[in-house]
């Protein structure tokens, strides 16, 4: 079943997917299909390396960051169902030609530091509904908790180009047929096992972590001789979309916690463009997501580019992490 057929026949929570939401999601997915081709060309068409510019957070942009951002804007801004969009790469939201009430937020190319070394990267997106469709677009329209998401997903550009999607009633996966340019359904009802023997974190930052995170990782590393009584494997790709894809595919825990190098920042990842959509997917697959003290999707955002500590994956492990933080 291809993506358009899926949207036409899906009945999340017993209701059909609204036609205007279908149009928006198809535009996003078609753009990601084009972006997959651009990513695959890489050095052949001169797309590797730094663009020599910084984004709104002061981070160095790669050439493909800018191309991905422009492609997504061009691909969706004529959707009649769209009221506005916001990107990790832009300081302010962008008004569009549409007259609908949907809001699109996206990280156009997550993990872009891995572009030049040919490691999996991806696009993350989230869809909200504007609370007052008749009012002029404002930044505050986007500042809704993750519970307000009507859809979220990611596309990972790896050995295959694969998409995970939720409409608020479970998670499904599609893979891109590069001959036809269509995404085909490969997995329905994706679930994350409640327990795991695998965790993902950047161990080089261990000395900077808060005590609850260090305690959790120490216990994992102790293996069968420790309190957990089992051996754990550690994985770290340094591309959130690839790390979370592994969690959705075979379970596990992904952690990008607060650390004391920048104590004034609650975390590194962006709540609106990364943490919320990934948390929506993980919860819909039976997992959980927390910043340590609060479920990610319960956080009320105060800034479009707000950062947050993220721990997500198998529910049994996330419950343990929350208990240690409490």
Short mmCIF file of C-alpha atoms in Angstrom, two decimals, residues 25-276:
data_model
loop_
_atom_site.label_atom_id
_atom_site.label_comp_id
_atom_site.label_asym_id
_atom_site.label_seq_id
_atom_site.Cartn_x
_atom_site.Cartn_y
_atom_site.Cartn_z
CA UNK A 25 1.20 15.20 4.79
CA UNK A 26 1.46 14.18 1.13
CA UNK A 27 3.26 17.46 0.37
CA UNK A 28 5.72 16.85 3.23
CA UNK A 29 6.36 13.26 2.19
CA UNK A 30 6.80 14.13 -1.50
CA UNK A 31 9.35 16.76 -0.51
CA UNK A 32 11.22 14.21 1.61
CA UNK A 33 11.30 11.90 -1.40
CA UNK A 34 13.03 14.67 -3.38
CA UNK A 35 15.35 15.43 -0.46
CA UNK A 36 16.33 11.76 -0.28
CA UNK A 37 17.64 12.07 -3.84
CA UNK A 38 19.63 15.20 -2.97
CA UNK A 39 21.17 13.54 0.10
CA UNK A 40 22.14 10.48 -1.94
CA UNK A 41 24.01 12.59 -4.52
CA UNK A 42 26.21 14.29 -1.92
CA UNK A 43 29.66 15.12 -3.27
CA UNK A 44 28.62 14.27 -6.84
CA UNK A 45 26.71 17.54 -7.06
CA UNK A 46 28.79 19.54 -4.57
CA UNK A 47 26.42 19.38 -1.59
CA UNK A 48 28.84 18.30 1.14
CA UNK A 49 30.58 20.60 3.58
CA UNK A 50 29.77 23.72 5.55
CA UNK A 51 27.71 26.55 4.09
CA UNK A 52 29.82 29.07 6.03
CA UNK A 53 26.76 30.39 7.89
CA UNK A 54 25.16 29.90 11.31
CA UNK A 55 21.52 29.13 12.10
CA UNK A 56 19.41 30.98 14.66
CA UNK A 57 21.00 28.95 17.50
CA UNK A 58 24.51 29.92 16.39
CA UNK A 59 25.31 26.48 15.02
CA UNK A 60 27.26 26.04 11.81
CA UNK A 61 24.97 25.18 8.90
CA UNK A 62 25.83 22.54 6.35
CA UNK A 63 24.98 23.13 2.69
CA UNK A 64 22.33 20.43 2.89
CA UNK A 65 20.75 22.10 5.96
CA UNK A 66 19.88 25.11 3.84
CA UNK A 67 18.82 23.06 0.82
CA UNK A 68 16.57 20.85 2.96
CA UNK A 69 14.98 23.87 4.63
CA UNK A 70 14.29 25.57 1.29
CA UNK A 71 12.91 22.38 -0.26
CA UNK A 72 10.47 21.84 2.59
CA UNK A 73 9.26 25.43 2.49
CA UNK A 74 8.78 25.30 -1.28
CA UNK A 75 7.08 21.91 -1.03
CA UNK A 76 4.38 22.88 1.47
CA UNK A 77 3.81 26.63 1.39
CA UNK A 78 1.13 26.43 -1.31
CA UNK A 79 -0.93 23.89 0.67
CA UNK A 80 -4.34 25.44 1.24
CA UNK A 81 -4.64 23.59 4.55
CA UNK A 82 -1.54 25.28 6.00
CA UNK A 83 -1.72 28.38 8.20
CA UNK A 84 2.01 28.71 8.81
CA UNK A 85 5.28 26.87 9.36
CA UNK A 86 8.30 27.02 11.64
CA UNK A 87 11.75 25.53 11.18
CA UNK A 88 14.71 24.89 13.43
CA UNK A 89 16.76 26.82 10.87
CA UNK A 90 14.64 30.02 11.01
CA UNK A 91 14.27 32.51 13.83
CA UNK A 92 10.58 33.27 13.23
CA UNK A 93 7.58 31.40 11.81
CA UNK A 94 6.68 31.87 8.17
CA UNK A 95 3.23 32.85 6.93
CA UNK A 96 2.07 30.98 3.85
CA UNK A 97 -0.57 31.32 1.14
CA UNK A 98 -2.92 28.75 2.65
CA UNK A 99 -6.12 29.54 4.51
CA UNK A 100 -6.32 26.38 6.62
CA UNK A 101 -5.63 25.91 10.31
CA UNK A 102 -2.70 23.48 10.32
CA UNK A 103 0.76 24.47 11.54
CA UNK A 104 3.87 22.59 10.44
CA UNK A 105 7.10 22.48 12.44
CA UNK A 106 10.22 20.69 11.22
CA UNK A 107 13.88 19.98 11.65
CA UNK A 108 14.79 19.84 7.96
CA UNK A 109 17.94 17.75 8.37
CA UNK A 110 18.59 16.26 11.77
CA UNK A 111 22.11 14.95 12.41
CA UNK A 112 23.66 17.20 9.78
CA UNK A 113 27.09 16.97 11.44
CA UNK A 114 27.11 13.41 10.05
CA UNK A 115 26.50 14.40 6.42
CA UNK A 116 30.13 14.40 5.36
CA UNK A 117 30.84 10.96 6.89
CA UNK A 118 27.84 9.27 5.21
CA UNK A 119 25.96 8.39 8.40
CA UNK A 120 22.15 8.28 8.48
CA UNK A 121 20.44 11.65 8.84
CA UNK A 122 16.79 12.62 8.58
CA UNK A 123 13.85 15.02 8.58
CA UNK A 124 11.55 15.36 11.61
CA UNK A 125 8.12 17.00 11.40
CA UNK A 126 5.17 17.84 13.63
CA UNK A 127 1.66 19.08 12.80
CA UNK A 128 -0.45 21.23 15.13
CA UNK A 129 -3.77 23.00 14.69
CA UNK A 130 -4.01 26.77 15.06
CA UNK A 131 -6.31 27.57 17.97
CA UNK A 132 -7.84 30.64 16.26
CA UNK A 133 -7.83 30.10 12.48
CA UNK A 134 -9.16 33.61 11.78
CA UNK A 135 -6.46 35.57 13.64
CA UNK A 136 -3.18 36.70 12.00
CA UNK A 137 -0.31 34.24 12.46
CA UNK A 138 1.79 34.79 15.58
CA UNK A 139 4.67 32.91 17.19
CA UNK A 140 2.42 32.16 20.14
CA UNK A 141 0.19 30.05 17.85
CA UNK A 142 2.97 27.43 17.76
CA UNK A 143 3.55 27.37 21.53
CA UNK A 144 1.33 24.39 22.29
CA UNK A 145 2.30 21.34 24.29
CA UNK A 146 3.06 18.11 22.47
CA UNK A 147 -0.38 16.78 23.45
CA UNK A 148 -1.83 19.10 20.78
CA UNK A 149 -0.02 17.34 17.92
CA UNK A 150 -2.35 15.83 15.34
CA UNK A 151 0.46 14.06 13.49
CA UNK A 152 4.22 13.63 13.66
CA UNK A 153 6.89 11.66 11.92
CA UNK A 154 10.39 11.44 10.60
CA UNK A 155 12.12 10.29 7.44
CA UNK A 156 15.54 8.71 7.88
CA UNK A 157 17.91 8.78 4.90
CA UNK A 158 20.02 5.67 5.32
CA UNK A 159 20.62 2.41 3.41
CA UNK A 160 16.86 2.70 2.80
CA UNK A 161 14.81 5.87 3.07
CA UNK A 162 12.25 5.01 5.74
CA UNK A 163 9.45 7.02 7.33
CA UNK A 164 7.72 6.56 10.68
CA UNK A 165 4.35 8.28 11.11
CA UNK A 166 1.67 8.67 13.75
CA UNK A 167 -1.80 10.14 13.39
CA UNK A 168 -2.42 9.74 17.11
CA UNK A 169 -3.49 6.10 16.94
CA UNK A 170 -0.34 3.98 16.72
CA UNK A 171 2.76 4.14 14.54
CA UNK A 172 3.31 2.89 10.99
CA UNK A 173 6.44 2.71 8.83
CA UNK A 174 6.99 3.19 5.11
CA UNK A 175 10.02 2.72 2.85
CA UNK A 176 10.71 4.75 -0.28
CA UNK A 177 10.65 2.91 -3.60
CA UNK A 178 13.35 4.95 -5.34
CA UNK A 179 12.20 3.78 -8.77
CA UNK A 180 8.65 5.10 -8.44
CA UNK A 181 9.30 7.78 -5.80
CA UNK A 182 6.49 6.39 -3.63
CA UNK A 183 6.56 5.46 0.04
CA UNK A 184 5.19 1.94 0.59
CA UNK A 185 3.80 0.60 3.87
CA UNK A 186 6.19 -1.94 5.42
CA UNK A 187 5.09 -2.16 9.05
CA UNK A 188 1.79 -1.57 10.80
CA UNK A 189 1.29 -1.18 14.56
CA UNK A 190 4.94 -0.54 15.52
CA UNK A 191 5.56 -1.33 19.19
CA UNK A 192 8.46 -0.79 21.58
CA UNK A 193 9.19 -3.59 24.05
CA UNK A 194 8.69 -2.49 27.68
CA UNK A 195 12.13 -3.79 28.71
CA UNK A 196 15.47 -3.68 26.93
CA UNK A 197 19.18 -4.46 27.15
CA UNK A 198 20.32 -1.54 24.99
CA UNK A 199 20.89 2.14 25.69
CA UNK A 200 22.13 5.05 23.60
CA UNK A 201 24.03 8.01 25.01
CA UNK A 202 27.21 10.00 24.37
CA UNK A 203 29.51 8.51 27.01
CA UNK A 204 32.16 11.19 26.48
CA UNK A 205 29.94 13.57 28.47
CA UNK A 206 29.58 11.27 31.48
CA UNK A 207 31.56 13.54 33.81
CA UNK A 208 29.09 16.36 33.11
CA UNK A 209 25.83 14.49 33.78
CA UNK A 210 23.51 14.89 36.74
CA UNK A 211 23.70 12.14 39.35
CA UNK A 212 20.47 10.31 38.34
CA UNK A 213 21.69 9.79 34.76
CA UNK A 214 25.14 8.74 35.90
CA UNK A 215 23.59 6.26 38.36
CA UNK A 216 21.42 4.75 35.63
CA UNK A 217 24.31 4.33 33.19
CA UNK A 218 26.65 2.98 35.90
CA UNK A 219 24.08 0.30 36.69
CA UNK A 220 23.75 -0.61 33.00
CA UNK A 221 27.53 -0.88 32.68
CA UNK A 222 27.75 -3.11 35.76
CA UNK A 223 25.88 -5.79 33.82
CA UNK A 224 25.05 -9.15 35.39
CA UNK A 225 27.21 -8.41 38.43
CA UNK A 226 25.24 -5.23 39.24
CA UNK A 227 21.77 -4.44 40.55
CA UNK A 228 20.20 -4.76 37.09
CA UNK A 229 21.34 -8.38 36.79
CA UNK A 230 21.74 -8.24 33.01
CA UNK A 231 24.27 -7.06 30.44
CA UNK A 232 23.51 -4.00 28.33
CA UNK A 233 24.80 -2.96 24.92
CA UNK A 234 25.53 0.71 24.21
CA UNK A 235 24.86 2.43 20.88
CA UNK A 236 25.39 6.04 19.81
CA UNK A 237 25.00 7.38 16.27
CA UNK A 238 24.90 11.11 17.14
CA UNK A 239 21.90 11.56 14.86
CA UNK A 240 18.66 11.63 16.85
CA UNK A 241 16.52 10.48 13.95
CA UNK A 242 18.73 7.40 13.43
CA UNK A 243 18.98 6.62 17.16
CA UNK A 244 15.21 6.90 17.64
CA UNK A 245 14.60 4.80 14.53
CA UNK A 246 16.62 2.02 16.16
CA UNK A 247 14.52 2.35 19.33
CA UNK A 248 11.28 2.10 17.34
CA UNK A 249 12.66 -0.82 15.34
CA UNK A 250 14.03 -3.01 18.16
CA UNK A 251 13.52 -1.26 21.50
CA UNK A 252 16.03 0.46 23.72
CA UNK A 253 16.57 3.84 25.36
CA UNK A 254 17.87 7.07 23.82
CA UNK A 255 19.22 9.75 26.17
CA UNK A 256 20.41 13.29 25.54
CA UNK A 257 20.31 14.65 29.11
CA UNK A 258 21.09 17.98 30.70
CA UNK A 259 24.75 18.45 31.58
CA UNK A 260 26.69 20.99 33.61
CA UNK A 261 28.74 22.48 30.76
CA UNK A 262 25.86 24.89 30.07
CA UNK A 263 23.83 24.63 33.29
CA UNK A 264 21.47 27.46 32.28
CA UNK A 265 20.21 25.38 29.35
CA UNK A 266 17.67 22.67 30.26
CA UNK A 267 19.03 20.48 27.47
CA UNK A 268 20.44 20.36 23.96
CA UNK A 269 17.56 19.13 21.80
CA UNK A 270 14.72 21.36 20.63
CA UNK A 271 11.34 20.73 22.21
CA UNK A 272 9.21 21.79 19.25
CA UNK A 273 11.20 20.32 16.34
CA UNK A 274 12.74 17.18 17.83
CA UNK A 275 11.57 16.20 21.31
CA UNK A 276 7.80 16.60 20.85
#
